[in-house]
mmCIF file of C-alpha atoms in Angstrom:
data_model
loop_
_atom_site.group_PDB
_atom_site.id
_atom_site.type_symbol
_atom_site.label_atom_id
_atom_site.label_comp_id
_atom_site.label_asym_id
_atom_site.label_seq_id
_atom_site.Cartn_x
_atom_site.Cartn_y
_atom_site.Cartn_z
ATOM 1 C CA MET A 29 43.703 60.328 75.417
ATOM 2 C CA PRO A 30 42.770 63.657 76.976
ATOM 3 C CA HIS A 31 39.989 63.779 79.497
ATOM 4 C CA THR A 32 37.725 66.793 79.441
ATOM 5 C CA PHE A 33 35.589 67.927 82.373
ATOM 6 C CA LYS A 34 32.759 70.484 81.765
ATOM 7 C CA ILE A 35 32.219 71.909 85.198
ATOM 8 C CA PRO A 36 29.095 74.031 85.749
ATOM 9 C CA LEU A 37 29.698 77.148 87.834
ATOM 10 C CA LEU A 38 27.091 79.163 89.769
ATOM 11 C CA ARG A 39 29.402 81.591 91.583
ATOM 12 C CA ALA A 40 33.090 82.258 92.276
ATOM 13 C CA SER A 41 35.077 84.120 94.855
ATOM 14 C CA VAL A 42 38.756 84.951 94.681
ATOM 15 C CA TRP A 43 40.897 86.538 97.414
ATOM 16 C CA SER A 44 44.459 87.678 97.193
ATOM 17 C CA GLN A 45 46.818 89.572 99.444
ATOM 18 C CA GLU A 46 47.723 92.079 96.781
ATOM 19 C CA GLY A 47 44.941 94.450 95.744
ATOM 20 C CA GLY A 48 44.255 96.074 92.409
ATOM 21 C CA ARG A 49 41.649 93.834 90.680
ATOM 22 C CA GLU A 50 38.664 94.086 93.053
ATOM 23 C CA ALA A 51 36.049 94.463 90.282
ATOM 24 C CA SER A 52 33.201 92.098 91.079
ATOM 25 C CA THR A 53 30.207 90.853 89.218
ATOM 26 C CA SER A 54 27.155 88.790 90.323
ATOM 27 C CA PHE A 55 29.173 85.746 89.228
ATOM 28 C CA LEU A 56 32.649 86.647 90.527
ATOM 29 C CA ASP A 57 33.530 88.248 93.813
ATOM 30 C CA ARG A 58 37.102 89.442 93.801
ATOM 31 C CA ALA A 59 38.630 90.873 97.007
ATOM 32 C CA SER A 60 41.945 91.681 98.646
ATOM 33 C CA GLY A 61 43.049 93.110 102.017
ATOM 34 C CA PRO A 62 41.970 91.563 105.340
ATOM 35 C CA PRO A 63 39.718 88.516 104.688
ATOM 36 C CA ASP A 64 36.121 89.090 105.819
ATOM 37 C CA VAL A 65 35.373 86.354 108.327
ATOM 38 C CA ALA A 66 32.925 88.376 110.471
ATOM 39 C CA PHE A 67 30.296 85.700 109.764
ATOM 40 C CA LEU A 68 32.129 83.359 112.076
ATOM 41 C CA ASP A 69 31.663 83.411 115.861
ATOM 42 C CA PRO A 70 34.697 85.117 117.375
ATOM 43 C CA LEU A 71 35.432 82.083 119.551
ATOM 44 C CA ILE A 72 35.565 79.954 116.406
ATOM 45 C CA ARG A 73 37.420 82.299 114.060
ATOM 46 C CA ARG A 74 40.232 83.121 116.497
ATOM 47 C CA ARG A 75 41.826 79.726 115.744
ATOM 48 C CA LEU A 76 41.965 80.208 111.983
ATOM 49 C CA SER A 77 45.375 80.756 110.347
ATOM 50 C CA PRO A 78 45.771 83.503 107.685
ATOM 51 C CA LEU A 79 45.214 80.741 105.083
ATOM 52 C CA GLY A 80 42.108 79.518 106.883
ATOM 53 C CA ARG A 81 40.716 83.035 106.997
ATOM 54 C CA ALA A 82 41.324 83.567 103.277
ATOM 55 C CA MET A 83 39.758 80.194 102.371
ATOM 56 C CA LEU A 84 36.628 80.731 104.504
ATOM 57 C CA HIS A 85 36.253 84.289 103.245
ATOM 58 C CA CYS A 86 35.921 82.828 99.775
ATOM 59 C CA ALA A 87 33.837 79.838 100.890
ATOM 60 C CA GLN A 88 31.266 82.137 102.458
ATOM 61 C CA ARG A 89 31.013 84.454 99.466
ATOM 62 C CA ALA A 90 30.728 81.591 97.023
ATOM 63 C CA ALA A 91 28.206 79.620 99.120
ATOM 64 C CA GLY A 92 25.920 82.625 99.639
ATOM 65 C CA ASP A 93 22.652 81.536 101.206
ATOM 66 C CA GLN A 94 22.915 77.893 100.140
ATOM 67 C CA GLY A 95 21.805 75.345 102.702
ATOM 68 C CA PRO A 96 23.763 72.146 103.419
ATOM 69 C CA LEU A 97 26.605 71.874 100.942
ATOM 70 C CA PRO A 98 29.077 69.004 100.180
ATOM 71 C CA SER A 99 32.541 70.533 100.062
ATOM 72 C CA VAL A 100 36.033 69.815 98.787
ATOM 73 C CA PHE A 101 38.974 71.737 100.254
ATOM 74 C CA SER A 102 42.216 71.624 98.353
ATOM 75 C CA SER A 103 45.627 73.004 99.246
ATOM 76 C CA ARG A 104 49.130 72.036 98.355
ATOM 77 C CA HIS A 105 50.866 73.059 101.580
ATOM 78 C CA GLY A 106 47.853 73.371 103.916
ATOM 79 C CA GLU A 107 48.719 74.391 107.469
ATOM 80 C CA ALA A 108 52.493 73.776 107.131
ATOM 81 C CA GLY A 109 53.016 77.038 108.988
ATOM 82 C CA ARG A 110 51.410 75.452 112.027
ATOM 83 C CA SER A 111 53.097 72.022 111.747
ATOM 84 C CA LEU A 112 56.592 73.520 111.942
ATOM 85 C CA PRO A 113 56.238 75.096 115.423
ATOM 86 C CA VAL A 114 54.735 71.772 116.670
ATOM 87 C CA LEU A 115 57.732 69.854 115.313
ATOM 88 C CA GLU A 116 60.199 72.438 116.696
ATOM 89 C CA ASP A 117 58.656 72.141 120.201
ATOM 90 C CA LEU A 118 58.857 68.326 120.027
ATOM 91 C CA ALA A 119 62.473 68.479 118.844
ATOM 92 C CA GLN A 120 63.323 70.538 121.892
ATOM 93 C CA GLY A 121 61.509 68.182 124.205
ATOM 94 C CA LEU A 122 58.801 70.735 124.926
ATOM 95 C CA PRO A 123 55.063 70.055 124.921
ATOM 96 C CA PRO A 124 53.614 71.562 121.664
ATOM 97 C CA SER A 125 50.780 74.086 121.817
ATOM 98 C CA PRO A 126 47.508 72.199 121.921
ATOM 99 C CA THR A 127 45.946 74.791 119.663
ATOM 100 C CA GLN A 128 48.716 74.554 117.055
ATOM 101 C CA PHE A 129 48.564 70.782 117.298
ATOM 102 C CA SER A 130 44.783 70.578 116.853
ATOM 103 C CA MET A 131 44.790 73.087 113.976
ATOM 104 C CA ASN A 132 47.803 71.863 111.936
ATOM 105 C CA VAL A 133 45.777 69.155 110.220
ATOM 106 C CA HIS A 134 44.941 69.434 106.525
ATOM 107 C CA ASN A 135 41.201 69.626 107.135
ATOM 108 C CA ALA A 136 41.434 72.373 109.766
ATOM 109 C CA SER A 137 39.598 74.957 107.643
ATOM 110 C CA ALA A 138 36.985 72.370 106.439
ATOM 111 C CA GLY A 139 36.371 71.454 110.108
ATOM 112 C CA ILE A 140 35.841 75.068 111.163
ATOM 113 C CA TRP A 141 33.567 75.571 108.139
ATOM 114 C CA SER A 142 31.336 72.635 108.947
ATOM 115 C CA ILE A 143 31.181 73.476 112.715
ATOM 116 C CA ALA A 144 30.323 77.138 111.986
ATOM 117 C CA ARG A 145 27.605 76.254 109.512
ATOM 118 C CA ARG A 146 26.401 73.213 111.493
ATOM 119 C CA ASP A 147 26.529 71.388 108.199
ATOM 120 C CA PRO A 148 26.959 67.656 108.388
ATOM 121 C CA SER A 149 27.361 67.294 104.569
ATOM 122 C CA PRO A 150 30.311 65.191 103.264
ATOM 123 C CA SER A 151 33.562 67.154 103.137
ATOM 124 C CA LEU A 152 37.065 66.208 102.151
ATOM 125 C CA SER A 153 40.398 67.934 102.161
ATOM 126 C CA LEU A 154 43.031 66.949 99.637
ATOM 127 C CA ALA A 155 46.595 67.784 98.644
ATOM 128 C CA ALA A 156 48.027 66.749 95.302
ATOM 129 C CA GLY A 157 51.270 68.620 94.957
ATOM 130 C CA LEU A 158 51.336 71.175 92.166
ATOM 131 C CA GLU A 159 48.080 69.797 90.842
ATOM 132 C CA SER A 160 46.123 70.293 94.087
ATOM 133 C CA PHE A 161 43.706 72.754 92.523
ATOM 134 C CA ALA A 162 43.160 70.694 89.387
ATOM 135 C CA TRP A 163 42.459 67.464 91.326
ATOM 136 C CA GLY A 164 40.218 69.421 93.713
ATOM 137 C CA LEU A 165 38.199 70.445 90.678
ATOM 138 C CA VAL A 166 37.979 66.862 89.422
ATOM 139 C CA GLU A 167 36.917 65.579 92.892
ATOM 140 C CA ALA A 168 34.277 68.292 93.293
ATOM 141 C CA GLN A 169 32.959 67.672 89.780
ATOM 142 C CA ALA A 170 32.777 63.898 90.521
ATOM 143 C CA ILE A 171 30.661 64.580 93.608
ATOM 144 C CA HIS A 172 28.434 66.900 91.648
ATOM 145 C CA ALA A 173 28.024 64.436 88.752
ATOM 146 C CA ALA A 174 26.863 61.772 91.149
ATOM 147 C CA ALA A 175 24.056 64.045 92.412
ATOM 148 C CA PRO A 176 23.535 66.871 89.900
ATOM 149 C CA GLU A 177 20.654 68.406 91.877
ATOM 150 C CA THR A 178 23.033 69.244 94.761
ATOM 151 C CA PRO A 179 25.596 72.073 94.390
ATOM 152 C CA VAL A 180 29.170 71.347 95.590
ATOM 153 C CA LEU A 181 31.597 73.887 97.007
ATOM 154 C CA LEU A 182 35.238 73.782 96.057
ATOM 155 C CA VAL A 183 37.548 75.830 98.239
ATOM 156 C CA HIS A 184 41.245 76.161 97.335
ATOM 157 C CA GLY A 185 44.054 78.098 98.990
ATOM 158 C CA ASP A 186 47.736 78.119 99.662
ATOM 159 C CA ALA A 187 50.315 80.067 101.547
ATOM 160 C CA PRO A 188 54.110 80.072 101.110
ATOM 161 C CA LEU A 189 55.988 77.467 103.057
ATOM 162 C CA PRO A 190 57.881 78.557 106.198
ATOM 163 C CA PRO A 191 61.494 79.562 105.285
ATOM 164 C CA LEU A 192 62.981 76.344 106.628
ATOM 165 C CA TRP A 193 60.940 74.315 104.078
ATOM 166 C CA ALA A 194 60.964 76.903 101.231
ATOM 167 C CA SER A 195 63.321 74.854 99.082
ATOM 168 C CA PHE A 196 60.521 72.243 98.583
ATOM 169 C CA ASP A 197 58.581 74.716 96.430
ATOM 170 C CA ALA A 198 60.401 76.053 93.384
ATOM 171 C CA ASN A 199 57.522 78.412 92.403
ATOM 172 C CA PRO A 200 55.955 79.713 95.650
ATOM 173 C CA LEU A 201 52.716 81.560 95.271
ATOM 174 C CA PRO A 202 51.638 84.387 97.622
ATOM 175 C CA LEU A 203 48.851 83.723 100.088
ATOM 176 C CA HIS A 204 45.677 83.321 98.023
ATOM 177 C CA ALA A 205 42.298 81.582 98.069
ATOM 178 C CA LEU A 206 39.458 80.795 95.761
ATOM 179 C CA ALA A 207 36.041 79.182 96.036
ATOM 180 C CA LEU A 208 33.783 77.907 93.282
ATOM 181 C CA LEU A 209 30.109 76.926 93.677
ATOM 182 C CA ILE A 210 29.591 74.095 91.306
ATOM 183 C CA GLY A 211 25.959 73.558 90.311
ATOM 184 C CA LEU A 212 23.083 73.951 87.861
ATOM 185 C CA PRO A 213 21.840 75.963 86.076
ATOM 186 C CA ALA A 214 25.330 77.030 85.202
ATOM 187 C CA ILE A 215 26.247 80.751 84.744
ATOM 188 C CA HIS A 216 29.630 79.734 83.264
ATOM 189 C CA HIS A 217 31.417 76.465 82.566
ATOM 190 C CA LEU A 218 34.971 75.679 83.434
ATOM 191 C CA ILE A 219 36.401 73.363 80.775
ATOM 192 C CA LEU A 220 39.255 71.354 82.307
ATOM 193 C CA THR A 221 41.325 69.135 80.122
ATOM 194 C CA TRP A 222 43.823 66.584 81.469
ATOM 195 C CA SER A 223 46.193 64.894 79.002
ATOM 196 C CA PRO A 224 47.926 62.172 81.003
ATOM 197 C CA GLU A 225 50.066 61.047 78.072
ATOM 198 C CA ALA A 226 51.527 64.496 77.467
ATOM 199 C CA ARG A 227 54.501 64.408 79.784
ATOM 200 C CA PRO A 228 56.949 67.253 80.148
ATOM 201 C CA ALA A 229 60.182 66.721 78.225
ATOM 202 C CA VAL A 230 62.358 67.603 81.164
ATOM 203 C CA ALA A 231 61.348 65.406 84.089
ATOM 204 C CA ASP A 232 62.993 67.402 86.847
ATOM 205 C CA GLY A 233 62.284 70.914 85.616
ATOM 206 C CA PRO A 234 60.211 73.405 87.626
ATOM 207 C CA TRP A 235 56.697 72.407 86.616
ATOM 208 C CA GLU A 236 54.056 75.052 86.781
ATOM 209 C CA GLY A 237 50.782 73.671 88.043
ATOM 210 C CA PRO A 238 47.346 75.155 87.273
ATOM 211 C CA CYS A 239 47.050 78.361 89.213
ATOM 212 C CA ALA A 240 43.889 79.240 91.118
ATOM 213 C CA LEU A 241 44.753 82.944 90.991
ATOM 214 C CA ASP A 242 44.321 82.992 87.279
ATOM 215 C CA PHE A 243 41.275 80.813 87.045
ATOM 216 C CA GLU A 244 39.292 83.156 84.843
ATOM 217 C CA ALA A 245 41.964 83.447 82.178
ATOM 218 C CA PRO A 246 42.391 80.562 79.717
ATOM 219 C CA GLY A 247 45.126 78.524 81.316
ATOM 220 C CA GLY A 248 47.742 76.102 80.247
ATOM 221 C CA PRO A 249 48.925 73.809 79.120
ATOM 222 C CA TRP A 250 50.662 73.268 82.418
ATOM 223 C CA ALA A 251 53.010 70.332 82.470
ATOM 224 C CA THR A 252 53.078 68.259 85.659
ATOM 225 C CA ALA A 253 54.274 64.806 86.711
ATOM 226 C CA ASP A 254 50.825 63.425 85.798
ATOM 227 C CA GLY A 255 50.600 64.905 82.326
ATOM 228 C CA THR A 256 49.397 68.337 81.266
ATOM 229 C CA TRP A 257 46.406 70.423 82.259
ATOM 230 C CA ALA A 258 44.563 73.260 80.433
ATOM 231 C CA TRP A 259 41.346 75.065 81.134
ATOM 232 C CA ARG A 260 39.162 77.902 80.052
ATOM 233 C CA VAL A 261 36.068 79.529 81.475
ATOM 234 C CA GLU A 262 33.198 80.038 79.049
ATOM 235 C CA MET B 19 56.204 87.728 145.469
ATOM 236 C CA GLN B 20 53.220 89.968 144.882
ATOM 237 C CA ASP B 21 49.843 88.306 144.167
ATOM 238 C CA ILE B 22 48.698 88.076 140.562
ATOM 239 C CA THR B 23 45.483 90.044 140.073
ATOM 240 C CA PRO B 24 42.465 88.706 138.177
ATOM 241 C CA THR B 25 43.022 91.504 135.647
ATOM 242 C CA GLU B 26 46.552 90.170 134.908
ATOM 243 C CA ILE B 27 45.130 86.742 134.419
ATOM 244 C CA LYS B 28 42.419 88.093 132.067
ATOM 245 C CA GLN B 29 45.092 89.863 129.979
ATOM 246 C CA PHE B 30 47.069 86.649 129.942
ATOM 247 C CA ILE B 31 44.028 84.645 128.772
ATOM 248 C CA ILE B 32 43.207 87.174 126.032
ATOM 249 C CA ARG B 33 46.740 87.218 124.765
ATOM 250 C CA THR B 34 47.300 83.459 124.953
ATOM 251 C CA LEU B 35 44.029 82.401 123.426
ATOM 252 C CA ASP B 36 43.696 85.114 120.714
ATOM 253 C CA LEU B 37 40.367 86.454 122.104
ATOM 254 C CA GLU B 38 40.695 89.336 119.648
ATOM 255 C CA ASP B 39 37.396 91.016 120.405
ATOM 256 C CA THR B 40 37.425 90.707 124.184
ATOM 257 C CA ARG B 41 38.653 93.299 126.679
ATOM 258 C CA PRO B 42 39.724 92.392 130.251
ATOM 259 C CA GLU B 43 36.949 94.482 131.806
ATOM 260 C CA GLU B 44 34.367 92.436 129.905
ATOM 261 C CA ILE B 45 35.378 89.317 131.860
ATOM 262 C CA GLY B 46 33.945 89.181 135.408
ATOM 263 C CA ASP B 47 36.294 88.046 138.217
ATOM 264 C CA GLU B 48 33.823 85.297 139.151
ATOM 265 C CA GLN B 49 32.540 84.615 135.661
ATOM 266 C CA PRO B 50 33.058 80.969 134.607
ATOM 267 C CA LEU B 51 35.797 80.822 131.984
ATOM 268 C CA PHE B 52 34.554 77.670 130.329
ATOM 269 C CA LYS B 53 31.399 76.541 128.500
ATOM 270 C CA GLU B 54 28.433 78.893 129.011
ATOM 271 C CA GLY B 55 30.622 81.493 130.785
ATOM 272 C CA LEU B 56 33.343 82.987 128.578
ATOM 273 C CA GLY B 57 32.934 80.038 126.188
ATOM 274 C CA LEU B 58 36.449 78.449 126.407
ATOM 275 C CA ASP B 59 36.809 74.761 125.635
ATOM 276 C CA SER B 60 39.089 71.851 126.555
ATOM 277 C CA ILE B 61 41.814 72.840 124.046
ATOM 278 C CA ASP B 62 41.890 76.281 125.642
ATOM 279 C CA ALA B 63 42.269 74.699 129.051
ATOM 280 C CA PHE B 64 45.362 72.790 127.874
ATOM 281 C CA GLU B 65 46.763 75.796 126.073
ATOM 282 C CA LEU B 66 46.223 78.054 129.069
ATOM 283 C CA GLY B 67 47.669 75.518 131.510
ATOM 284 C CA LEU B 68 50.818 75.006 129.391
ATOM 285 C CA ALA B 69 51.270 78.742 128.845
ATOM 286 C CA LEU B 70 50.838 79.518 132.544
ATOM 287 C CA LYS B 71 53.233 76.775 133.599
ATOM 288 C CA LYS B 72 55.827 78.065 131.129
ATOM 289 C CA ALA B 73 55.457 81.777 131.898
ATOM 290 C CA TYR B 74 55.265 81.527 135.728
ATOM 291 C CA LYS B 75 57.265 78.238 136.123
ATOM 292 C CA LEU B 76 54.388 76.875 138.232
ATOM 293 C CA ASN B 77 55.383 74.236 140.706
ATOM 294 C CA LEU B 78 52.644 71.648 140.331
ATOM 295 C CA GLU B 79 54.360 68.611 141.876
ATOM 296 C CA SER B 80 52.199 68.545 145.009
ATOM 297 C CA GLU B 81 48.949 69.313 143.115
ATOM 298 C CA GLU B 82 46.322 66.691 142.368
ATOM 299 C CA THR B 83 45.338 66.743 138.699
ATOM 300 C CA SER B 84 41.731 66.471 139.652
ATOM 301 C CA SER B 85 41.822 69.874 141.388
ATOM 302 C CA PHE B 86 42.763 71.756 138.196
ATOM 303 C CA ALA B 87 39.153 72.088 137.043
ATOM 304 C CA HIS B 88 38.344 73.897 140.289
ATOM 305 C CA HIS B 89 41.335 76.280 140.025
ATOM 306 C CA PHE B 90 40.666 77.101 136.396
ATOM 307 C CA ARG B 91 37.004 77.903 137.041
ATOM 308 C CA THR B 92 37.225 81.750 137.103
ATOM 309 C CA ALA B 93 39.814 84.536 136.628
ATOM 310 C CA ALA B 94 39.760 85.050 140.435
ATOM 311 C CA SER B 95 40.345 81.366 141.260
ATOM 312 C CA LEU B 96 43.072 81.075 138.610
ATOM 313 C CA ALA B 97 44.812 84.243 139.879
ATOM 314 C CA ALA B 98 44.900 82.789 143.418
ATOM 315 C CA PHE B 99 46.215 79.439 142.088
ATOM 316 C CA VAL B 100 48.979 81.011 140.024
ATOM 317 C CA SER B 101 49.921 83.324 142.895
ATOM 318 C CA SER B 102 50.395 80.388 145.255
ATOM 319 C CA HIS B 103 52.297 78.139 142.811
ATOM 320 C CA ARG B 104 54.469 80.448 140.773
ATOM 321 C CA GLN B 105 58.221 80.522 141.105
ATOM 322 C CA VAL B 106 58.982 83.636 139.000
ATOM 323 C CA THR B 107 57.598 87.144 138.390
ATOM 324 C CA ILE B 108 56.876 88.141 134.780
#
């Protein structure tokens, strides 16, 4: 049986490397070019990867002047670009860079976000393969449903894998990020439908997961290992 | 070998630690590098130590670990430390 989640949205921010669609409204901030992370102390922001910069650019624009905010960070590949140099150093018997080591964890961006905002609210960082964005949405909606008076911030982003690992991703997406402020009263709703029984016919084909870049457009159905996903914003 | 100047050390610190908005002349020779001084932290200390050791092939065998905090205090003290322990010129 399909599961439908009606997710209330207050604000959204999308960032992509390629420009061309910068039109913004009071609901949606769409940007490209260098991410704007001037709100972070220079000593804090210097450690952010390009992915971290893109994600926190969106996080800040979606969060606006909200106070303490529970947050969910989702990314399929996370800081893989930082893990590889650490592993390469170890393989050569060299001590890895402490900065690369400390920032190659999956919750690196979430950690910088909470430190910069001095926000002790619950925060989690998840990866769920091709479905990372979809499960991030479900997780954030679950947190919001448990306490509807509190908005929840969902921040998603991904960067292509380093060339050595590129064969693990059949459909690499360019560096991109998106943040959604989930809360009431909703400006729009994101209707997310998950049909766990609807499995793709070809089990080992290149599955296309829900794509954060196209979150405004009606999406799907995307077939994944866990069934199919579809959504629309209304 | 010629002594390393505090300015060279400042340039090395800025480059190694991605201090994107800092210029060498903004760091005082005797300004503390850590905490309330320039604001570096313990990860920076490790990063800087490893990078200096690698770049200048520092000979640290006779050095007590407990003395590092003293040598890493300022750009001037670090320049003197690197000058007396390095085995190569970069």
